[in-house]
Coordinates of C-alpha atoms in Angstrom, one line a residue:
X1 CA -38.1 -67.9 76.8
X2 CA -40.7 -65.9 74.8
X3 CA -43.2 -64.3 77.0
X4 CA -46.2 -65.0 74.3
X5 CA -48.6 -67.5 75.1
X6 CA -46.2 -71.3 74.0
X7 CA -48.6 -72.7 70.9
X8 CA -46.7 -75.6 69.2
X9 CA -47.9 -77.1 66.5
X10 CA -47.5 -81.0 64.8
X11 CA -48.1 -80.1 61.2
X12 CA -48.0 -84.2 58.8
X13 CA -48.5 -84.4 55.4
X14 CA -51.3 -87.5 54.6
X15 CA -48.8 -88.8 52.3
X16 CA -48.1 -92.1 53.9
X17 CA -48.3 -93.8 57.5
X18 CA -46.8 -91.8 60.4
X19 CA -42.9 -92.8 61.1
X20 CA -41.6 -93.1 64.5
X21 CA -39.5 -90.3 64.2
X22 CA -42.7 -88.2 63.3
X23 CA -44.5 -89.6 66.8
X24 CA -41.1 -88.2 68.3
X25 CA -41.5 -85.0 66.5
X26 CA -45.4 -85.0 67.8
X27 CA -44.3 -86.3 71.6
X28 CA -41.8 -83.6 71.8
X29 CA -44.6 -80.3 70.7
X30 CA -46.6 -82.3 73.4
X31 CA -44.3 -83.0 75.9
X32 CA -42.9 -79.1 75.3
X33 CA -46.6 -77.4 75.2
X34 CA -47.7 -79.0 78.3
X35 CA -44.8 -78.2 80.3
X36 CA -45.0 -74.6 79.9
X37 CA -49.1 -74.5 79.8
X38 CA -49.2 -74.2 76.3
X39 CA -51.3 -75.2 73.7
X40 CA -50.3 -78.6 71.2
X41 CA -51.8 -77.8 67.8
X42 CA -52.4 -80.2 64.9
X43 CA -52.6 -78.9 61.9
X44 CA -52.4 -81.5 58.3
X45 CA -50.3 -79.8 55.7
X46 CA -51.9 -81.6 52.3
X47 CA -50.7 -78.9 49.6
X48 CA -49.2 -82.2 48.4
X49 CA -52.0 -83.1 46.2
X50 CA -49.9 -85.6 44.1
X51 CA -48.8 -87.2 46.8
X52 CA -52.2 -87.4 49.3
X53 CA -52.6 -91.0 50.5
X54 CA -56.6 -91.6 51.8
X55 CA -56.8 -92.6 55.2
X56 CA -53.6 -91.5 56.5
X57 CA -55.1 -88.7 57.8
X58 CA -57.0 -90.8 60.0
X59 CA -54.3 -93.1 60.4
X60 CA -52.3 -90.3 62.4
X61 CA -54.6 -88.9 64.7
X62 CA -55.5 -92.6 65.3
X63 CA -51.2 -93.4 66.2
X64 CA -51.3 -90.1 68.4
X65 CA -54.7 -91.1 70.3
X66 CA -52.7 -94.7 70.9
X67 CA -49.7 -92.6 72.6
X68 CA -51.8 -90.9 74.6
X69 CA -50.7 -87.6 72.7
X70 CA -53.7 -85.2 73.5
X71 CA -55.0 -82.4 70.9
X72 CA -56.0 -79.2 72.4
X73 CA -56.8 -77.1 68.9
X74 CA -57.3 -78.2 65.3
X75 CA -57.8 -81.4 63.7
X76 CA -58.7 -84.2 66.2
X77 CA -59.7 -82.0 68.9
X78 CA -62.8 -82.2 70.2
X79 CA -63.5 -78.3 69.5
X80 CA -61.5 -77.1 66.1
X81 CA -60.5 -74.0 67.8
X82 CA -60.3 -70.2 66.5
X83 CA -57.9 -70.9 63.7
X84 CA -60.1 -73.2 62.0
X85 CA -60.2 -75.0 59.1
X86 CA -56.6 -76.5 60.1
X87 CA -56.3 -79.0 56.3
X88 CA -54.1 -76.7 54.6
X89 CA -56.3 -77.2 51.5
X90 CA -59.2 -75.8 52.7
X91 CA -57.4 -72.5 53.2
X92 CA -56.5 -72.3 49.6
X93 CA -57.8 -68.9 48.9
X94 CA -55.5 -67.4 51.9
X95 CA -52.1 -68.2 50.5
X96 CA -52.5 -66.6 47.1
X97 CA -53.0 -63.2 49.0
X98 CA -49.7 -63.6 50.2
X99 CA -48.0 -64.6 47.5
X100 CA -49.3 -61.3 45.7
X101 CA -48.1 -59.2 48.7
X102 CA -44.5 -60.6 48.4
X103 CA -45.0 -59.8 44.4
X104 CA -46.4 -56.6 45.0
X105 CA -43.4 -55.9 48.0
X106 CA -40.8 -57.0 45.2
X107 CA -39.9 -60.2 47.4
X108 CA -41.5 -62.5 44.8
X109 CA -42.2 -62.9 41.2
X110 CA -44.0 -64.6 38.7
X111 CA -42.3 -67.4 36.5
X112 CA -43.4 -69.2 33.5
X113 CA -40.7 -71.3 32.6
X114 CA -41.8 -74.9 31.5
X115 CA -40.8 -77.9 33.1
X116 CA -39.2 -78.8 30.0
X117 CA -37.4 -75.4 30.0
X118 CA -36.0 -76.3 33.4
X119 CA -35.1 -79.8 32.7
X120 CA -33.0 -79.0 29.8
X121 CA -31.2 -76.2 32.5
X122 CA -30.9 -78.7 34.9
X123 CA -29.0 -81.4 31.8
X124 CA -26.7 -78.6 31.1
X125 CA -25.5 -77.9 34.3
X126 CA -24.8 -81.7 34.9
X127 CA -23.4 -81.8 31.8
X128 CA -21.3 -79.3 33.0
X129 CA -20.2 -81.0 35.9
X130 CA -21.9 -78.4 38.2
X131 CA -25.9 -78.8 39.3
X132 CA -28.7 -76.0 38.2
X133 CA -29.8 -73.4 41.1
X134 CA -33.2 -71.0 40.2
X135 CA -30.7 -68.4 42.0
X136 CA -30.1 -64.3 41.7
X137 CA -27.6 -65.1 38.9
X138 CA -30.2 -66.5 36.2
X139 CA -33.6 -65.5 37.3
X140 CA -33.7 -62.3 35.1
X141 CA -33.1 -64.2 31.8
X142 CA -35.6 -66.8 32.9
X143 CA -39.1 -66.2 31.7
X144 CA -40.1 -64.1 34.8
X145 CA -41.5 -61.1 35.7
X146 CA -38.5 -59.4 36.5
X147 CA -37.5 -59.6 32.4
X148 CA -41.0 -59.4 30.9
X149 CA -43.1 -56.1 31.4
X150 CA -46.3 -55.7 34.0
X151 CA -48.7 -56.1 30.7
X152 CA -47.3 -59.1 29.1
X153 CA -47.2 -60.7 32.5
X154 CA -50.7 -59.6 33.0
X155 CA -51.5 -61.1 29.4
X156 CA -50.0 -64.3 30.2
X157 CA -51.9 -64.7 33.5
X158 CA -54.9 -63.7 31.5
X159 CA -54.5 -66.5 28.6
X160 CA -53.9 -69.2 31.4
X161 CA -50.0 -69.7 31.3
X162 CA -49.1 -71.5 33.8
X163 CA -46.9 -69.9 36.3
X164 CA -45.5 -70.1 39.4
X165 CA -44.4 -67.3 42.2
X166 CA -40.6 -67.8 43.6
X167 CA -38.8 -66.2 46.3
X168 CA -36.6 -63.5 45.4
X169 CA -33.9 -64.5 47.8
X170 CA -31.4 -61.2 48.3
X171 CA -27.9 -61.5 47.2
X172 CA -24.7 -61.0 48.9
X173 CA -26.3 -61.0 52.8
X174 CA -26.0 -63.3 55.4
X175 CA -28.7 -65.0 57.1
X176 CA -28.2 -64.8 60.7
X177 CA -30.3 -67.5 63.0
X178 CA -31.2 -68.7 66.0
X179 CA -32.0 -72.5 66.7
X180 CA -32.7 -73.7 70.5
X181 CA -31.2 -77.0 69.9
X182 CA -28.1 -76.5 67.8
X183 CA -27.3 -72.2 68.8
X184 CA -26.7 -69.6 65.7
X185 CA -26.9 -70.8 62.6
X186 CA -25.3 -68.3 59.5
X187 CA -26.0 -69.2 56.1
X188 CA -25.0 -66.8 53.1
X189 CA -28.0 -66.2 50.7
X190 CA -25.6 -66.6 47.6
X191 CA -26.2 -70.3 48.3
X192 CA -30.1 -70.5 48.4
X193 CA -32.1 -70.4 45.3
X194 CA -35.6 -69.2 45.0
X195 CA -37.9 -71.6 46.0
X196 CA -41.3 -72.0 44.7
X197 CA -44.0 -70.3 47.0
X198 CA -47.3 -70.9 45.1
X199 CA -48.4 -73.0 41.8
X200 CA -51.1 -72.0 39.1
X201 CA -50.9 -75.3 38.3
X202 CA -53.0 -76.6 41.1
X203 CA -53.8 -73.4 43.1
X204 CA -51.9 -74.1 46.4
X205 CA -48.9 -73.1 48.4
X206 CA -45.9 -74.9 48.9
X207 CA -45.2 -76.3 51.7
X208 CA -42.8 -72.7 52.6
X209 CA -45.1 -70.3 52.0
X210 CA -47.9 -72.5 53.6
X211 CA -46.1 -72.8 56.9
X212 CA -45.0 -69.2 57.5
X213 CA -48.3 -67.9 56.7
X214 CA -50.2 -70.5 59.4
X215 CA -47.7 -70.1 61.7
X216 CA -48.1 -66.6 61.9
X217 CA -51.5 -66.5 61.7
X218 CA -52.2 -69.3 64.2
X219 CA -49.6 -67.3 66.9
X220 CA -47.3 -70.5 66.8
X221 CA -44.9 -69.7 69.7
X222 CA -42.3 -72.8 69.0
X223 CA -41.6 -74.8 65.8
X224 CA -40.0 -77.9 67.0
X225 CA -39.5 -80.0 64.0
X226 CA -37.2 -82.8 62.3
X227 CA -33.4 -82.0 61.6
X228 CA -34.3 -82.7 57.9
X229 CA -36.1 -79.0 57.9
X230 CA -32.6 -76.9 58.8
X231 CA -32.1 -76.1 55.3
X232 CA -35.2 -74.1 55.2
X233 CA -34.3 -72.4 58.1
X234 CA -32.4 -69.0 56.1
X235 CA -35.9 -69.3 53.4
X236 CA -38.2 -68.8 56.3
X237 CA -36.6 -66.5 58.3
X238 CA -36.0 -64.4 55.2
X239 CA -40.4 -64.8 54.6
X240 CA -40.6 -63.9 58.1
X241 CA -38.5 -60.9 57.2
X242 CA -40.3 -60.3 53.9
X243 CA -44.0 -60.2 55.4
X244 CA -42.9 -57.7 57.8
X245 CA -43.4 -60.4 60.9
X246 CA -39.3 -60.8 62.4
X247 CA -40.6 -59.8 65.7
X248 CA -43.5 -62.3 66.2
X249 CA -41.8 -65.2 64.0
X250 CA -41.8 -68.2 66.4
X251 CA -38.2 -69.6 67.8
X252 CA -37.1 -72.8 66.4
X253 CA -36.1 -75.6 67.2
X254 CA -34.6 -79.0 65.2
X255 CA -34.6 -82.3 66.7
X256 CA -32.2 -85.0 65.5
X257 CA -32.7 -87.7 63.5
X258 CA -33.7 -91.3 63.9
X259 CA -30.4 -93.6 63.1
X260 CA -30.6 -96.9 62.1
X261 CA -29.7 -99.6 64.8
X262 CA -26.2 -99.5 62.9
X263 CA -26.2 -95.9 63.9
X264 CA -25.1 -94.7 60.0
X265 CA -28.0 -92.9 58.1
X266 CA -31.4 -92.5 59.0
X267 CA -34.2 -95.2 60.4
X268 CA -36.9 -96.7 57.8
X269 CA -38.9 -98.4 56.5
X270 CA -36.6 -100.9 54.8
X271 CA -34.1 -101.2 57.6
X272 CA -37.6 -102.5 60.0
X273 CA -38.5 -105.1 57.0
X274 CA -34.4 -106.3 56.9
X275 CA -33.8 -106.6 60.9
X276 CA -37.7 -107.6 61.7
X277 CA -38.6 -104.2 63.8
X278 CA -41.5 -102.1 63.2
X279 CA -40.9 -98.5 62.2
X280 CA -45.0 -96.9 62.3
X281 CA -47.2 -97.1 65.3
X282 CA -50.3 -98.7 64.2
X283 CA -50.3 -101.8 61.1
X284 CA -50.9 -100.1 57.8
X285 CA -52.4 -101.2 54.8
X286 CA -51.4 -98.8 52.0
X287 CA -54.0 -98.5 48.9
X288 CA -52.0 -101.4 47.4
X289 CA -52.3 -103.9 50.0
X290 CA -48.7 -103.8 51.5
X291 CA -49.0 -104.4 54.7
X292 CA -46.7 -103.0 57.5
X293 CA -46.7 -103.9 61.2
X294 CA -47.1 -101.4 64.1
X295 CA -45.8 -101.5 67.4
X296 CA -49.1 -102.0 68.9
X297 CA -49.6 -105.0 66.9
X298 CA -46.8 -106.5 67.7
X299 CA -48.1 -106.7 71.6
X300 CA -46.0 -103.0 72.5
X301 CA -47.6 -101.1 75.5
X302 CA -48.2 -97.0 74.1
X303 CA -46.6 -96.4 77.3
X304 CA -43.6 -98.0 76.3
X305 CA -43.2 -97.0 72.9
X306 CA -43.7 -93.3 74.3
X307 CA -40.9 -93.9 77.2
X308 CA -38.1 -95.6 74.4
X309 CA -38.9 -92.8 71.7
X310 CA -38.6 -90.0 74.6
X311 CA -35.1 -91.1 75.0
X312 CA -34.2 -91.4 71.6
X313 CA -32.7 -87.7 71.7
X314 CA -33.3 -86.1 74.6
X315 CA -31.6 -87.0 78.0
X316 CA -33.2 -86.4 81.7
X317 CA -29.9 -85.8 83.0
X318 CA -30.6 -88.7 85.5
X319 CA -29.7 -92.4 85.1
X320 CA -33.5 -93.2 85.4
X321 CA -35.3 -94.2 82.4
X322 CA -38.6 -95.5 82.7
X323 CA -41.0 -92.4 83.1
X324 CA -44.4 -91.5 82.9
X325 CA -46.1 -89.4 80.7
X326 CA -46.4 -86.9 83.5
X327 CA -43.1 -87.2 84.7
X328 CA -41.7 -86.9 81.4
X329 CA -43.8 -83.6 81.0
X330 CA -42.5 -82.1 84.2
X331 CA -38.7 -82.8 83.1
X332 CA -38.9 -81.9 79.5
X333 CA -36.3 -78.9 78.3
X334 CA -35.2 -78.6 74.6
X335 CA -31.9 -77.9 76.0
X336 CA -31.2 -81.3 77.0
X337 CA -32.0 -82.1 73.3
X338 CA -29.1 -83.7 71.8
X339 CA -27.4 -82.2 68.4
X340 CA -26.4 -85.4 66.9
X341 CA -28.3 -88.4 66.1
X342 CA -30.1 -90.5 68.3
X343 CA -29.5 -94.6 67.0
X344 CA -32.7 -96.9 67.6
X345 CA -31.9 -100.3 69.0
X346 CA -34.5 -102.5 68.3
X347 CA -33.4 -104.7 71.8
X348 CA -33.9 -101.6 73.7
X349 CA -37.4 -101.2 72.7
X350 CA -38.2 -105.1 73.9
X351 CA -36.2 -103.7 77.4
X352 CA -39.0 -101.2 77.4
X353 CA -42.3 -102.9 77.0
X354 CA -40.3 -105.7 79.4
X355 CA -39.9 -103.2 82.2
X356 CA -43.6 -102.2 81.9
X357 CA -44.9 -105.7 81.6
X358 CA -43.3 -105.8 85.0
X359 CA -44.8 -103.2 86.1
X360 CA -48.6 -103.5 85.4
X361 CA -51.1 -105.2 87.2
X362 CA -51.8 -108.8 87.5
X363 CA -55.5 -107.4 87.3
X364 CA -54.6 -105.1 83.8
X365 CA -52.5 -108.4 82.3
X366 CA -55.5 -110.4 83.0
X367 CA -57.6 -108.6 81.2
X368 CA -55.1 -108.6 78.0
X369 CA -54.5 -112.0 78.8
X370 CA -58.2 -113.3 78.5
X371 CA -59.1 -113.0 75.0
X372 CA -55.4 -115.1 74.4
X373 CA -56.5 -118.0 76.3
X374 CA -60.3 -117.7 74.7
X375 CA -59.0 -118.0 71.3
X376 CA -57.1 -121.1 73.0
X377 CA -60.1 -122.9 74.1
X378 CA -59.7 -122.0 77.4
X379 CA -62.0 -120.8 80.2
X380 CA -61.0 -120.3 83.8
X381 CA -61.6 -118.3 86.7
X382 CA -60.5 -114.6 86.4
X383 CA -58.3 -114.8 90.5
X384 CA -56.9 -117.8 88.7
X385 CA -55.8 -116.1 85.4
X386 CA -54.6 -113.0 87.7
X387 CA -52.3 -115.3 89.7
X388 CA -50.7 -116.7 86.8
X389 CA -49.9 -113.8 85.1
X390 CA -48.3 -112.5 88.3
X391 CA -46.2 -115.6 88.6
X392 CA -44.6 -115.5 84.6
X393 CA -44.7 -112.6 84.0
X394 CA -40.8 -111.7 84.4
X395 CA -40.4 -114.1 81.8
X396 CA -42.2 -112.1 79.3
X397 CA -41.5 -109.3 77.3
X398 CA -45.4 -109.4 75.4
X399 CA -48.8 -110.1 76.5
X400 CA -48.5 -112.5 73.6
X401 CA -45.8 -114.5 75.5
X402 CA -48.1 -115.7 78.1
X403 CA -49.5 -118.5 76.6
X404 CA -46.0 -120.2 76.1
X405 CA -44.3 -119.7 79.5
X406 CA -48.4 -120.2 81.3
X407 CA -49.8 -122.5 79.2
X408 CA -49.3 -125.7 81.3
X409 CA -51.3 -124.2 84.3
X410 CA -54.3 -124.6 82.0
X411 CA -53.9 -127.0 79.9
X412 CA -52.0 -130.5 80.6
X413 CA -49.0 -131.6 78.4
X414 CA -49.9 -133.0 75.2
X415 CA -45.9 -134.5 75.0
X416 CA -43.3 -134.1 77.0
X417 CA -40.0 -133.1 76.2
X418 CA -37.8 -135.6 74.7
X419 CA -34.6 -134.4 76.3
X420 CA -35.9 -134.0 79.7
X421 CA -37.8 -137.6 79.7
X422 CA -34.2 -139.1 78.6
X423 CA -32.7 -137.7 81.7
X424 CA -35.0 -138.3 84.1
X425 CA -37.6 -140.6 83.3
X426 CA -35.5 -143.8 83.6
X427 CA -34.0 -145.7 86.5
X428 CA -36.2 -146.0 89.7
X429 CA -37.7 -142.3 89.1
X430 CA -41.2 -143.6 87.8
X431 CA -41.5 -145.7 90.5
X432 CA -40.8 -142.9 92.9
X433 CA -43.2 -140.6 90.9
X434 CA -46.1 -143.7 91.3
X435 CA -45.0 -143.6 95.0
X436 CA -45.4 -139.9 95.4
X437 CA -48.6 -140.1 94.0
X438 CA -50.0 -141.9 96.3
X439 CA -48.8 -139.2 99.0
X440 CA -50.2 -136.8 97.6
X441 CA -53.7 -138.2 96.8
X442 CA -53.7 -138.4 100.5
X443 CA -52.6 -135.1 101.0
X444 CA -55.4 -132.6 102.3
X445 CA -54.3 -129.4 102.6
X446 CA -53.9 -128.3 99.2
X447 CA -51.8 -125.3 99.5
X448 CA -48.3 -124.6 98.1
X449 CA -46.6 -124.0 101.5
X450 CA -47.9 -127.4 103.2
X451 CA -47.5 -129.2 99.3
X452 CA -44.0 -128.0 99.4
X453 CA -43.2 -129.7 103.1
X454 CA -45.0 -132.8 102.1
X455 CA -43.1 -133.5 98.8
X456 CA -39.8 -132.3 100.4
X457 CA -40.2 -134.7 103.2
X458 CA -41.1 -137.9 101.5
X459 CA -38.0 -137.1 99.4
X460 CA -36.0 -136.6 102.3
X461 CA -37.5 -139.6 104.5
X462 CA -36.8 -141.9 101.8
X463 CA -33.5 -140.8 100.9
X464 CA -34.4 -140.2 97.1
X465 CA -32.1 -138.0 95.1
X466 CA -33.6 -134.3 95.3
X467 CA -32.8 -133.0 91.9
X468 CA -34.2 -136.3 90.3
X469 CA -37.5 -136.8 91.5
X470 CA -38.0 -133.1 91.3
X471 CA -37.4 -132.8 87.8
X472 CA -39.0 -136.2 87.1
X473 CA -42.2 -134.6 88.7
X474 CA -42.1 -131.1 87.1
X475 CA -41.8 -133.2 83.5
X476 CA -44.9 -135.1 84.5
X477 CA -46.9 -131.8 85.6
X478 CA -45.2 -129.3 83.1
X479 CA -44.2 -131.2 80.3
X480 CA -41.1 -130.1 80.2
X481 CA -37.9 -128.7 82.5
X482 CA -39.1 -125.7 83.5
X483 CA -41.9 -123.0 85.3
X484 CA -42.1 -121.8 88.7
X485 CA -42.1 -123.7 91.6
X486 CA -43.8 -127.1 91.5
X487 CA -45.6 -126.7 94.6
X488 CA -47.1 -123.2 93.5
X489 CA -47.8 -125.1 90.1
X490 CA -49.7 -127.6 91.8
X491 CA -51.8 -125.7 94.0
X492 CA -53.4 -123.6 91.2
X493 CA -54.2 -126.5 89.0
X494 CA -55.6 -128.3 91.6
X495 CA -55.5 -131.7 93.5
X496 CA -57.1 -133.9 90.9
X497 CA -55.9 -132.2 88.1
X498 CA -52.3 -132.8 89.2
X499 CA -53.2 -136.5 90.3
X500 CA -54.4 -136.6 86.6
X501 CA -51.7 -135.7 85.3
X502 CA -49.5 -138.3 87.5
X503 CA -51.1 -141.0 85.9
X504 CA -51.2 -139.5 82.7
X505 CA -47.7 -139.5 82.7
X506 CA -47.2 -143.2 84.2
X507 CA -48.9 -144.4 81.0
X508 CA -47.8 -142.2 78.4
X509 CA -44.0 -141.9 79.4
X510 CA -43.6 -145.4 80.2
X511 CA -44.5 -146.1 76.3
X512 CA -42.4 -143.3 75.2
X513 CA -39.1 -143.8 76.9

């Protein structure tokens, strides 16, 4: 590993709500920069004027404050840092110093074709059958510097032609890199073209020039980004090269991408609107109302949207696979980073939040819990509300789901289930129920153990058929076939509450059945 100090960086464009696969990309700089006590950077690449979106900004460091994704330097942090500002766009007036170096170097040029000009290029080569490249073999009898002479460039620049400064990417070489995750990569430059570095047009960067030059300058030790950035790879380290800067360039590293749960192509939005899954962190409301759900919206615990997207490409090595944040910092490596693609399955991701549901508190569901059963009409004790919880809750996979399987503890049945009452609500079992119920009205210990032994042993005294007054009973308390046991039921709701619901029952099944 590189002996400089490890500085990672999480660079979004505000172009739109933060993907899942971007909160990977983020959790993995994290995970990476506080493993080797390093420093995780954000920086907001918005050279993309045409495509800003207001409020996603704010939207992303909002999804990485939800994962629990800390920001040491730059925007978000709670001190900028020395790099500061850290929006791309307010460092404008850096970039175009560069882009004159490279000219001045003779790694760049000055262009002035139109984007009519280009378009009719780009038809003639698909006419052709073949598709247009801005490459070595055309660029000198383009309308660039390299055909026009320093004064009539200088007179064009002067006039306010619009122009923009490319790469001059070196023929016949080969580009020989390093990536962490996938090994050397060799790419011959007769197959790049030369991208656009900086635009007259608005007076920013693109995003290639932009990113090399704030690496650099911020000391970024690691660039761990998306698969989807690989083709870039031979451009950059060619800048690096250009600027002088091959021994300090960062190392790199490309995650894979996010399949879809069919595992061909890669995860978005549309697939999460067709199978019902989110794909963004936090709801979002674009500028033109659309609405999209998050995960945390749709009752997901950060800790267990952090835990399934950890796993979506990298492996421990282990077969555990619930981890904490600090337990997956002290086991992250890039080299157990997979090459290939990771496939999101949507029922994995409820076997998550499942196995944490499980494993909070009775006292930390309670408190989620509350507001449910306020918006319900309900008010109860909070040792009550904390028993319950503990009782259903391996039944539930969201907070939301605790009102369903729980809500009979609270509130009595308003109906009972039809099937259930045809089974068992006939015969002699409502007579046994308005016998039982006279037991138990004199029962005074109200606990579950002695309820239990009291309900058990009039059934066996009187030679009563277990299974039918015991589901007989659980329909008159519950409502329904179903819930913990009847005893436990019982206890929590209380003696008159349960006598209550006995007679209840004795009027209103009678009528219904």
């Amino acid at each position: 590993m590189d002996k400089r100090e490890i500085r990672v960086r999480f660079a979004p464009s505000p172009t739109g709500p933060l993907h899942m696969g971007g909160v990977r990309t983020a959790l993995y700089n994290y995970l990476f920069a506080r493993r080797h006590g390093g420093k995780f950077i954000i920086r907001i690449e918005d050279t993309d004027s045409a495509r800003f979106v207001p409020g996603a900004e704010r939207y992303i460091l909002d999804s990485l404050r939800w994962c629990g994704i800390e920001i040491d330097e730059g925007i978000g942090a709670a001190t900028p840092g020395p790099h500061a500002p850290y929006r791309q766009s307010e460092r404008r007036d850096i970039y175009i110093k560069y882009a004159r170096q490279l000219v001045e170097a003779g790694w760049a040029y000055y262009a002035f074709d139109s984007a009519e000009s280009l378009d009719a290029l780009r038809a003639a080569a698909e006419a052709d059958g073949g598709k247009f490249s801005y490459d070595h073999s055309v660029r000198e009898g383009l309308e660039t510097s390299l055909r026009l002479s320093a004064e009539e460039v200088q007179a064009r620049i002067a006039r306010g032609d619009q122009y923009v400064i490319r790469f001059r990417i070196p023929a016949g070489e080969q580009v020989v890199m390093n990536d962490l995750i996938r090994g050397e990569v060799i790419i011959a430059t007769d197959t790049l073209d030369d991208k656009v570095l900086w635009k007259s047009s608005d007076g920013l960067p693109t995003y290639h020039l932009a990113n090399i030059v704030d690496d650099h300058l911020m000391e970024i030790s690691h660039v761990i980004r998306g698969e989807e950035w690989l083709p870039s790879l031979p451009l950059h380290y060619l800048l690096y090269r250009a600027f002088g800067w091959s021994d300090s360039q960062p190392l790199f590293a490309h995650l894979p991408l996010l399949l879809k749960p069919t595992g061909q192509g890669k995860l978005s939005k549309r697939d999460g609107d067709k199978m019902g899954f989110p794909v963004f962190p936090l709801r979002w409301v674009s500028p033109e109302g659309e609405i999209s759900v998050g995960y945390r919206e749709e009752g997901y615990f950060p800790e267990a949207f952090v835990n399934m997207l950890a796993l979506l490409g990298w492996n421990p090595g282990t077969e555990q696979e619930i981890f904490s944040m600090e337990e997956l910092v002290a086991l992250f490596s890039l080299d157990r980073v997979s090459k290939s693609g990771a496939r999101f399955q949507p029922e994995k991701a409820r076997w998550f939040n499942h196995e944490y549901m499980l494993r909070k508190s009775d006292a930390a569901l309670a408190d989620a819990f509350a507001p449910i059963l306020l918006e319900c009409g309900v008010t109860c004790e909070r040792t009550v509300i904390e028993r319950v919880v503990g009782i259903v809750k391996e039944r539930a996979t969201f907070v939301s789901d605790l009102w369903e399987l729980s809500s009979y503890f609270f509130v009595a049945p308003a109906r009972y289930d039809e099937k259930a009452a045809a089974k068992f609500w006939k015969g002699e079992n409502p007579a046994r129920i308005a016998a039982l119920r006279e037991v138990l009205a004199a029962t005074g210990d109200w606990t579950a153990a002695n309820l239990e032994a009291v309900i058990h042993g009039w059934i066996e005294d009187g030679g009563h058929p277990m299974g039918q007054v015991m589901n007989s009973l659980r329909l008159v308390i519950v409502g329904a076939s179903m819930g913990p046991g009847l005893a436990e039921i019982c206890e929590i709701i209380g003696k008159p509450e349960t006598i209550g619901r006995i007679d209840n029952a004795l009027k209103k099944l009678s009528v219904i059945v």
